[in-house]
PDB file of C-alpha atoms in Angstrom:
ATOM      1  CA  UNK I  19      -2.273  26.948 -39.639  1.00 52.00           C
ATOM      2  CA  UNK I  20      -3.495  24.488 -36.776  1.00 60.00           C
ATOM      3  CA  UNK I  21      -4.793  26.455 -34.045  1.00 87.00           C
ATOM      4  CA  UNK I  22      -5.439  24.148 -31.376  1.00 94.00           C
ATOM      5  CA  UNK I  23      -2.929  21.298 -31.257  1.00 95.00           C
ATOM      6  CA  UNK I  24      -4.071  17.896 -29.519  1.00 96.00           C
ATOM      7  CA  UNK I  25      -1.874  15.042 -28.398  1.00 96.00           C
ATOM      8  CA  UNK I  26      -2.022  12.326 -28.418  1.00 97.00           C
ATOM      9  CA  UNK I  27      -3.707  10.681 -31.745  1.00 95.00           C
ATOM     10  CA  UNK I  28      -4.489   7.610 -29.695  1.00 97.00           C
ATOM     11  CA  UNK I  29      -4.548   6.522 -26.160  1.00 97.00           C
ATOM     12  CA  UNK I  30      -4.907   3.126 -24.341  1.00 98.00           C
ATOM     13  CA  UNK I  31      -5.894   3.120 -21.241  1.00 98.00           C
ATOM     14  CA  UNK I  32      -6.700   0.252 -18.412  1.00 98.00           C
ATOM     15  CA  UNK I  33     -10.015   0.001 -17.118  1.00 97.00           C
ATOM     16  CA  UNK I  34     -10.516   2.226 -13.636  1.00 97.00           C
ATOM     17  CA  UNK I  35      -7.379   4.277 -14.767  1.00 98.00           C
ATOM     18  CA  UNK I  36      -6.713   7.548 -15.324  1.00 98.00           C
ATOM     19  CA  UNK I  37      -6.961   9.204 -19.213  1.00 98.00           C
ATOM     20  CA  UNK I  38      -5.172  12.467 -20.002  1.00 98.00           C
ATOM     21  CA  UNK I  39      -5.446  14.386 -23.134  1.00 98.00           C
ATOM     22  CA  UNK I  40      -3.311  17.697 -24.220  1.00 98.00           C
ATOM     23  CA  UNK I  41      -3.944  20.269 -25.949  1.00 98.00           C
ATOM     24  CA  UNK I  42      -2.787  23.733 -26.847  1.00 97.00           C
ATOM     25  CA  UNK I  43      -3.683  26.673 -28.471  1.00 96.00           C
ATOM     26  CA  UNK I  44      -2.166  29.811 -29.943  1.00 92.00           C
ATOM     27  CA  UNK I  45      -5.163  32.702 -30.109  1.00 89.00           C
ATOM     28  CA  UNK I  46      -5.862  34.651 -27.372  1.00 88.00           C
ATOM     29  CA  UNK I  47      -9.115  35.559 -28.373  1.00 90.00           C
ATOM     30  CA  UNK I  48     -11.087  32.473 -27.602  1.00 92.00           C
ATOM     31  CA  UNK I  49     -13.273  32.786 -25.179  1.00 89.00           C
ATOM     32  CA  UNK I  50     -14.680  28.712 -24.587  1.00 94.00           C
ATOM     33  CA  UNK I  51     -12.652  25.806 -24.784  1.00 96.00           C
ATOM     34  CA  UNK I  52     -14.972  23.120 -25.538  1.00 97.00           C
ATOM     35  CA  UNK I  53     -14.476  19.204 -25.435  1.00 98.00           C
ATOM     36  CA  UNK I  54     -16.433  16.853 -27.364  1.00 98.00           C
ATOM     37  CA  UNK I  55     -17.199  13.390 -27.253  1.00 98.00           C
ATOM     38  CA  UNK I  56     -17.756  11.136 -30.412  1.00 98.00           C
ATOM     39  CA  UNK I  57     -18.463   7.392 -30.991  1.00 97.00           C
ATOM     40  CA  UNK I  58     -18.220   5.422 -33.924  1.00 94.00           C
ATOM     41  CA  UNK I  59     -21.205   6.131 -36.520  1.00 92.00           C
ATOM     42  CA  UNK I  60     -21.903   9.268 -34.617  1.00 95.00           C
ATOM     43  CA  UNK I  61     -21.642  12.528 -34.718  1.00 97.00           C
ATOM     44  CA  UNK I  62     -19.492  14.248 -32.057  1.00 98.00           C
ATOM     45  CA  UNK I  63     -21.159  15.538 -28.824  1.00 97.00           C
ATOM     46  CA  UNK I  64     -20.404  18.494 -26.185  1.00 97.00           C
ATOM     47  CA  UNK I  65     -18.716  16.578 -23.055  1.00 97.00           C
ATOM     48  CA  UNK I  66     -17.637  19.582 -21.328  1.00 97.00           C
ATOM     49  CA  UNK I  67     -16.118  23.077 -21.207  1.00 96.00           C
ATOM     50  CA  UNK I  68     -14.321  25.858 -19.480  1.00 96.00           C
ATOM     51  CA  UNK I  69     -14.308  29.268 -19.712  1.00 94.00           C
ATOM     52  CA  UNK I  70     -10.457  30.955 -19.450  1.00 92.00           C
ATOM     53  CA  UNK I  71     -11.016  32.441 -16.588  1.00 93.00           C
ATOM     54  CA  UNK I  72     -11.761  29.295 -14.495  1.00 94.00           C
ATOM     55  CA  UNK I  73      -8.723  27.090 -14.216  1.00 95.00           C
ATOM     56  CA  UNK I  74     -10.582  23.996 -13.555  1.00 97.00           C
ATOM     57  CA  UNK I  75     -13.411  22.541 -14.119  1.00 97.00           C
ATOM     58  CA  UNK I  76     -15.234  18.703 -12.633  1.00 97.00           C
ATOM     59  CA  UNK I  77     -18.120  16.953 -14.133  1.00 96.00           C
ATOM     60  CA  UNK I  78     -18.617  13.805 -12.456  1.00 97.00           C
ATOM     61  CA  UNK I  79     -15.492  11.845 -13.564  1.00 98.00           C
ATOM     62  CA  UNK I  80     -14.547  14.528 -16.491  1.00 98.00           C
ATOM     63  CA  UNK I  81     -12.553  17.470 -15.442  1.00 98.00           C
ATOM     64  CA  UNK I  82     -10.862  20.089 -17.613  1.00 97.00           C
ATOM     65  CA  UNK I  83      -8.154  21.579 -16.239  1.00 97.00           C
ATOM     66  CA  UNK I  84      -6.569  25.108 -18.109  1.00 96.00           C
ATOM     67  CA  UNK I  85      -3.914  27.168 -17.527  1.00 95.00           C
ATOM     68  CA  UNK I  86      -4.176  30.565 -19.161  1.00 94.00           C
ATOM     69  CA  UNK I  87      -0.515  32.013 -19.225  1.00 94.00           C
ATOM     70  CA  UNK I  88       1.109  28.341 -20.934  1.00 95.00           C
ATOM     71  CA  UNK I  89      -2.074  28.421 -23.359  1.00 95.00           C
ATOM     72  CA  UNK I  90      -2.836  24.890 -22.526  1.00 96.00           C
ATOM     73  CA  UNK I  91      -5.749  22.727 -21.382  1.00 97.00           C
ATOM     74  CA  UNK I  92      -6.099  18.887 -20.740  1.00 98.00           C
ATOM     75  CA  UNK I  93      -9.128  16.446 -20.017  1.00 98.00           C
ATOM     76  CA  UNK I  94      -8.790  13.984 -17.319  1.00 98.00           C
ATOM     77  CA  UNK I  95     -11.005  11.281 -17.130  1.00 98.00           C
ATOM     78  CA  UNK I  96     -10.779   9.229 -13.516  1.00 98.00           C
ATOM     79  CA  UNK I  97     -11.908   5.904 -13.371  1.00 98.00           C
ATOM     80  CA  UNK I  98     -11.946   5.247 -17.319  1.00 98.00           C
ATOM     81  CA  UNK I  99     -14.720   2.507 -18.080  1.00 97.00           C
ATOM     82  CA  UNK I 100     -14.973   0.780 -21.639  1.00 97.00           C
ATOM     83  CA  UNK I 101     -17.629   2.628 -21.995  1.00 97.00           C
ATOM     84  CA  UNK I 102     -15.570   6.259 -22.502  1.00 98.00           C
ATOM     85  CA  UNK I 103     -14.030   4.428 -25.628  1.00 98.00           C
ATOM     86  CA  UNK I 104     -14.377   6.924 -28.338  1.00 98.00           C
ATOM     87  CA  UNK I 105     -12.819   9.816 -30.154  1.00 97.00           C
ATOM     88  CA  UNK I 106     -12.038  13.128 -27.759  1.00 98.00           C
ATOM     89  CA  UNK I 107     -11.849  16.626 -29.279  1.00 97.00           C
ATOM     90  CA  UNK I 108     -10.817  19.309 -27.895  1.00 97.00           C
ATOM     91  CA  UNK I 109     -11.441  22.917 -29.271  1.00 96.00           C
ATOM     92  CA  UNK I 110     -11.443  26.362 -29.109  1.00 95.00           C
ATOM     93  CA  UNK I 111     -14.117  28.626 -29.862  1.00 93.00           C
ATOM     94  CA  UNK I 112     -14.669  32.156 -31.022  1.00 88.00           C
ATOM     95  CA  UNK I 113     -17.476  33.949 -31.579  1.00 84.00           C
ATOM     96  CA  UNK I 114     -19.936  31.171 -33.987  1.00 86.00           C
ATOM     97  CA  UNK I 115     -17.064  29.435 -34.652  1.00 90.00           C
ATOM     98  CA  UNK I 116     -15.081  26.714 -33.272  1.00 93.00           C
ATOM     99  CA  UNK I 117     -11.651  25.136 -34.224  1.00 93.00           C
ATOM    100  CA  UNK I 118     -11.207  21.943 -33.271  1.00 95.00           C
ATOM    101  CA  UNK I 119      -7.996  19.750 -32.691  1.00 94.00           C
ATOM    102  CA  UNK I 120      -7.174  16.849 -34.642  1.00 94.00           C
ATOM    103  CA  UNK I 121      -9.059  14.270 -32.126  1.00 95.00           C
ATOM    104  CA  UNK I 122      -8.126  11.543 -29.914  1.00 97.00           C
ATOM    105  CA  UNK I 123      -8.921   7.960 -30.675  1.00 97.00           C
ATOM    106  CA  UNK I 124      -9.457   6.713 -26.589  1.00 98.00           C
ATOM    107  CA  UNK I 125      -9.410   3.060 -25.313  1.00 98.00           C
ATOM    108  CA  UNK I 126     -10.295   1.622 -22.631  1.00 98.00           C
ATOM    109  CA  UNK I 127      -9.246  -1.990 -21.976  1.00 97.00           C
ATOM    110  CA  UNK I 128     -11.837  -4.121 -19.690  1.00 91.00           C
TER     111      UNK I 128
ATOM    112  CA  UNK V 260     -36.797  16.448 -30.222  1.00 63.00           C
ATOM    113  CA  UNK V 261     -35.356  15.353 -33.436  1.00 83.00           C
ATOM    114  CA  UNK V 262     -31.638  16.546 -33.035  1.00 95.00           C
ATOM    115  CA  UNK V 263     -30.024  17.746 -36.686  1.00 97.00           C
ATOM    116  CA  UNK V 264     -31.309  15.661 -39.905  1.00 97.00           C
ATOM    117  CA  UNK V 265     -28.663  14.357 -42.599  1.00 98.00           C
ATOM    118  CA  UNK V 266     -29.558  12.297 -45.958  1.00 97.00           C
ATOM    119  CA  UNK V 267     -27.995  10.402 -47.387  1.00 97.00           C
ATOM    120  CA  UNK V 268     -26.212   8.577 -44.668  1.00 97.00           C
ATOM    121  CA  UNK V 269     -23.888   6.818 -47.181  1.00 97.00           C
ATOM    122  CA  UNK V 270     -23.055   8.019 -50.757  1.00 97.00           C
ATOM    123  CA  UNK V 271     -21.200   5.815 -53.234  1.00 98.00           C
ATOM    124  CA  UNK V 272     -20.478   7.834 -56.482  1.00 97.00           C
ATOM    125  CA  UNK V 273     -18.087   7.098 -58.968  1.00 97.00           C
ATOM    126  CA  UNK V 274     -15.695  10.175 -60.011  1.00 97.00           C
ATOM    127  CA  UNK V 275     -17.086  13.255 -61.998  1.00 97.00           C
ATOM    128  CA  UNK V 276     -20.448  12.439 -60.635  1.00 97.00           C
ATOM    129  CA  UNK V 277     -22.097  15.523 -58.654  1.00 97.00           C
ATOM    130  CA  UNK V 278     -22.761  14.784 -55.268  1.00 98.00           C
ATOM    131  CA  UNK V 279     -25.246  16.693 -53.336  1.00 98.00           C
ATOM    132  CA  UNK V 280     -25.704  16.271 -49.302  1.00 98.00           C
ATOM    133  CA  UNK V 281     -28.515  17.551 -47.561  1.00 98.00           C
ATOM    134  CA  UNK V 282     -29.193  18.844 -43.776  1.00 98.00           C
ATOM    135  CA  UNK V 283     -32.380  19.783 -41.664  1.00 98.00           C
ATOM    136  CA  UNK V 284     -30.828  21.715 -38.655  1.00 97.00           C
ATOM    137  CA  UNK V 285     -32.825  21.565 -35.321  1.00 96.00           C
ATOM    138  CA  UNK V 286     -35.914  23.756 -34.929  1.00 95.00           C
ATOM    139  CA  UNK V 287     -35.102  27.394 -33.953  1.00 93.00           C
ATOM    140  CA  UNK V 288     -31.226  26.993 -34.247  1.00 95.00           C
ATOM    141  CA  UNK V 289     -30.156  30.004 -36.230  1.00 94.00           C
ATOM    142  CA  UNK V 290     -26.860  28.885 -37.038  1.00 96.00           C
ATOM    143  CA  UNK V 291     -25.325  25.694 -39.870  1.00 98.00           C
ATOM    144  CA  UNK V 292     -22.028  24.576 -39.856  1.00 98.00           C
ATOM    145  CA  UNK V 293     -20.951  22.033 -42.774  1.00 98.00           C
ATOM    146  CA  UNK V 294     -17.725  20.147 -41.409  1.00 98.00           C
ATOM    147  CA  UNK V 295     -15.659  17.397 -43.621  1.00 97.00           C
ATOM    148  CA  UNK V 296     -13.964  14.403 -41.238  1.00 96.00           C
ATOM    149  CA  UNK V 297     -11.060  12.625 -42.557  1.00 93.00           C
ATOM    150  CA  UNK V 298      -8.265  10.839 -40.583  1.00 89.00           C
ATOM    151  CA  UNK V 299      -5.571  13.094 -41.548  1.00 88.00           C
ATOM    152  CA  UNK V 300      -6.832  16.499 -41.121  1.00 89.00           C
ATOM    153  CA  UNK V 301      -9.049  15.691 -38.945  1.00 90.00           C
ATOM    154  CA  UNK V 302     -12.526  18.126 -38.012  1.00 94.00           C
ATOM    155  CA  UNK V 303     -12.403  20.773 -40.925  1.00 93.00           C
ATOM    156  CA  UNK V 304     -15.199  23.529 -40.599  1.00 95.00           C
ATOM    157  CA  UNK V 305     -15.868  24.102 -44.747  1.00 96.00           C
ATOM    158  CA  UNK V 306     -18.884  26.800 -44.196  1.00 97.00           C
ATOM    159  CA  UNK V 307     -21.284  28.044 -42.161  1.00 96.00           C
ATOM    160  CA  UNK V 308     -24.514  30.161 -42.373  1.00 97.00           C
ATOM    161  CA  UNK V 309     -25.861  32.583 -39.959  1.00 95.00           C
ATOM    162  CA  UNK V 310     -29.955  33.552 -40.391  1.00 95.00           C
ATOM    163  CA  UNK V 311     -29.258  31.760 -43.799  1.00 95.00           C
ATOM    164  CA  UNK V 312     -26.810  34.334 -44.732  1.00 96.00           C
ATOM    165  CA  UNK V 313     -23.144  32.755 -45.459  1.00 96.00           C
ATOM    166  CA  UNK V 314     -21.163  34.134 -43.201  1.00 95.00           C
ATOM    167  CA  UNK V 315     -17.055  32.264 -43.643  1.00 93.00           C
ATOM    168  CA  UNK V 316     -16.726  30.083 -46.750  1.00 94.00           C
ATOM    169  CA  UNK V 317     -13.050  30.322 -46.037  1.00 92.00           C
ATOM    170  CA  UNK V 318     -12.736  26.551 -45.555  1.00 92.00           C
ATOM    171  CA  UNK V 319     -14.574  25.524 -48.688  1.00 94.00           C
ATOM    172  CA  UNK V 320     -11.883  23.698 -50.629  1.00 87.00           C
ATOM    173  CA  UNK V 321     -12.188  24.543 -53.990  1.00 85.00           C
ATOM    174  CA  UNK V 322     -14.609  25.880 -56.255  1.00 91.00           C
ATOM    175  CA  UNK V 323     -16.077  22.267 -57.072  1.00 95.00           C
ATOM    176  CA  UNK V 324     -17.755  22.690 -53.186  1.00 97.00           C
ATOM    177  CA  UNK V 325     -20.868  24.860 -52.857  1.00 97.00           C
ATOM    178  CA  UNK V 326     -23.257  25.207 -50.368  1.00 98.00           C
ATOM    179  CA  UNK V 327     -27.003  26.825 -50.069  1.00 97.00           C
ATOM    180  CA  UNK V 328     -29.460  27.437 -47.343  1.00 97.00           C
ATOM    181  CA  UNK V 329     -32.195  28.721 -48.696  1.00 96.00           C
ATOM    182  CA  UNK V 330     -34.373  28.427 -45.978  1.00 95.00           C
ATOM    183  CA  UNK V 331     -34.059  28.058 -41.849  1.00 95.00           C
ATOM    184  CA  UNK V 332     -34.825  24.260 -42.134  1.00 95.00           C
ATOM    185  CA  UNK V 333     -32.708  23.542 -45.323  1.00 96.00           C
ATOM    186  CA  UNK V 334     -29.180  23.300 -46.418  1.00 98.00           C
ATOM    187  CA  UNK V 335     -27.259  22.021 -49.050  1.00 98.00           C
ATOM    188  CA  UNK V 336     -23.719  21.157 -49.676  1.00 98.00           C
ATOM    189  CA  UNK V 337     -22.888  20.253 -53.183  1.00 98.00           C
ATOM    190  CA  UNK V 338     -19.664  18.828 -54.799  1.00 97.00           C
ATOM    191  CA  UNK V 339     -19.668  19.091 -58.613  1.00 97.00           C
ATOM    192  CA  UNK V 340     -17.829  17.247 -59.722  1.00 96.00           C
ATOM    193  CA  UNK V 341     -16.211  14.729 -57.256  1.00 97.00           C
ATOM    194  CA  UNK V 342     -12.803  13.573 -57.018  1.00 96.00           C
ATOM    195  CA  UNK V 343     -11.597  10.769 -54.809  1.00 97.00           C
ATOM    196  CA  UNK V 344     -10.169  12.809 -52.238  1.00 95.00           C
ATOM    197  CA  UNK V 345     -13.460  14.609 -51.778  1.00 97.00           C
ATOM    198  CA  UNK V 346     -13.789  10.668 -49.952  1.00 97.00           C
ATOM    199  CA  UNK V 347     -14.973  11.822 -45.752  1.00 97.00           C
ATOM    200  CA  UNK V 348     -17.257  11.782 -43.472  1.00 98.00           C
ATOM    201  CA  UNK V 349     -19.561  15.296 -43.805  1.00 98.00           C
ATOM    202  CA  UNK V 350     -21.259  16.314 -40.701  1.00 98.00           C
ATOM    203  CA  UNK V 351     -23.439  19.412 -40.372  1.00 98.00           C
ATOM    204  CA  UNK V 352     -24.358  21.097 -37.108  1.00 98.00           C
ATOM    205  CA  UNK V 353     -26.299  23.948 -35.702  1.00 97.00           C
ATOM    206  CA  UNK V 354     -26.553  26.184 -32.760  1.00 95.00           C
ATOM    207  CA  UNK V 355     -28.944  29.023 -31.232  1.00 92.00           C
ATOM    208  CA  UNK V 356     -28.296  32.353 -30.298  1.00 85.00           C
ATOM    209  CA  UNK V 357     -27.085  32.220 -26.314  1.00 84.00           C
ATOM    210  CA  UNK V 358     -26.403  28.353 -26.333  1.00 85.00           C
ATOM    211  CA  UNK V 359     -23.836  27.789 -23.362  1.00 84.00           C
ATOM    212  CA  UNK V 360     -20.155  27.373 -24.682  1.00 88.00           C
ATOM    213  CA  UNK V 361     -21.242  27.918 -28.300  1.00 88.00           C
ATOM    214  CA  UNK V 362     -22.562  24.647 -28.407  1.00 94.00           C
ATOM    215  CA  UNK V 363     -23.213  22.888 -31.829  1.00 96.00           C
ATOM    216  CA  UNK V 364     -25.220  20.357 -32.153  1.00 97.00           C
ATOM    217  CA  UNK V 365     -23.724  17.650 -34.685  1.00 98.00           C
ATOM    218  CA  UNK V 366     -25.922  15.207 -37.465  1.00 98.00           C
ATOM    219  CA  UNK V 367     -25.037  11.517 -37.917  1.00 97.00           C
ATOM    220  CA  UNK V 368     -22.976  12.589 -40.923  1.00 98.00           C
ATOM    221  CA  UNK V 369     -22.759  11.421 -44.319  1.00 98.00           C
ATOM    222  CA  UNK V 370     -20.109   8.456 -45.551  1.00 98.00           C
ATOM    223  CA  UNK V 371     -18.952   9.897 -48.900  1.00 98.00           C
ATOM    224  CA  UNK V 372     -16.702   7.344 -51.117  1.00 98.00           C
ATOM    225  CA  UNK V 373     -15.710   9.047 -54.609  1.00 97.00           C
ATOM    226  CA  UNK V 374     -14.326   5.818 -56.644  1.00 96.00           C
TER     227      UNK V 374
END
C-alpha cells in the first residue's frame, strides 16, 4: 500500500522556470512532510519541510505549499537553474519513520 | 564531520553468493535505517534500529535479508544468498533524538549487481 503518492516520475523544465511536484498522502497521522533532494551517486538529502499545521512554507527559491483537508502537498521551485537537476522526494513521516514517494527525476534545460 | 559511512560502494556478486553491506552511522545518532533503491519501487525502508534494538523489520523482503547492529557505530545488512532481483542501490541513514523534521541523514549507498 503506497502511502504517499508523487507525480510526476519525471519533469523537464526550462532554465529560470517554474518546477512543480505533487504529492499526496492518505494517513492522518503524520506529523512532517519532508522533501529531499538527491543527485546522481549520492545519497538523498533534506531540502525542506512543513509541518501540517503551516500551509506554506519559503526557503529561498524552494517553497512547500500543503493543504491539510485535500491531503496534498507540492514543491515549487522558482527560477529552476541546471543546477536543481536531480531526483525530488517527497515524504511523510511518523514517529522514526518516514515513507517516501516514488521520486521525481527533475531537469533543468540551460 | 564525517556524515554516515558505507563499504563497499559497489558489489558485483554472482548469484547464490552471500552478500554482506556494512554502515558506520554518524557519531551520537541513535537511530539506522537500511533502505533498498530501485527504479520501480522506488525508496523502500527494509529495517531500522533504535539504541541498537530492531525496532520494524516489516520491510525486510524475505528471509534471505538480515540485518545486525551490534554496536552504536556498526551495522550490518546481509543477503544470503542473492538473487538477481536483490540488484539496487542500498542506502543506510541515521538520525538523533530531537533532529528537526525527523531528519535522516543518508550514506553514499552501495551499487549491488547479483548476476
Amino acid at each position: 500500500q503506497q502511502q504517499v503518492k508523487q507525480s510526476p516520475q519525471s519533469l523537464i523544465v526550462q532554465k529560470g522556470g517554474i518546477s512543480i511536484i505533487n504529492c499526496a498522502y492518505e494517513n492522518t497521522a503524520f506529523d512532517y512532510f519532508p522533501w529531499y533532494q538527491q543527485f546522481p551517486g549520492k545519497g538523498p538529502a533534506l531540502l525542506i519541510a512543513i509541518r501540517p499545521d503551516v500551509s506554506e512554507k519559503k526557503e529561498g527559491r524552494f517553497t512547500i505549499s500543503f493543504n491539510k483537508s485535500a491531503k496534498q502537498f507540492s514543491l515549487h521551485i522558482m527560477d529552476s537553474q541546471p543546477g536543481d537537476s536531480a531526483t525530488y522526494f517527497c515524504a511523510a513521516s511518523m514517529g522514526d519513520k518516514i515513507i517516501f514517494g516514488k521520486g521525481t527525476r527533475l531537469h533543468i534545460l540551460p | 564531520d564525517a556524515g554516515v559511512i558505507q563499504s563497499p560502494r559497489h558489489e558485483v556478486t554472482e548469484m547464490g553468493q552471500e552478500v554482506t553491506l556494512r554502515c558506520k552511522p554518524i557519531s551520537g545518532h541513535n537511530s539506522l535505517f537500511w533502505y533498498r533503491q530501485t527504479m520501480m519501487r522506488g525508496l523502500e525502508l527494509l529495517i531500522y534500529f533504535n539504541n541498537n534494538v530492531p525496532i520494524d523489520d516489516s520491510g525486510m523482503p524475505e528471509d534471505r535479508f538480515s540485518a545486525k547492529m551490534p554496536n552504536a557505530s556498526f551495522s550490518t545488512l546481509k543477503i544470503q544468498p542473492s538473487e538477481p532481483r536483490d540488484s539496487a542501490v542500498y542506502f543506510c541513514a541515521s538520525s538523533f533524538p530531537g533532529s528537526s523534521y525527523n531528519e535522516q541523514f543518508f550514506g553514499p549507498g552501495t551499487r549491488l549487481t547479483v548476476l
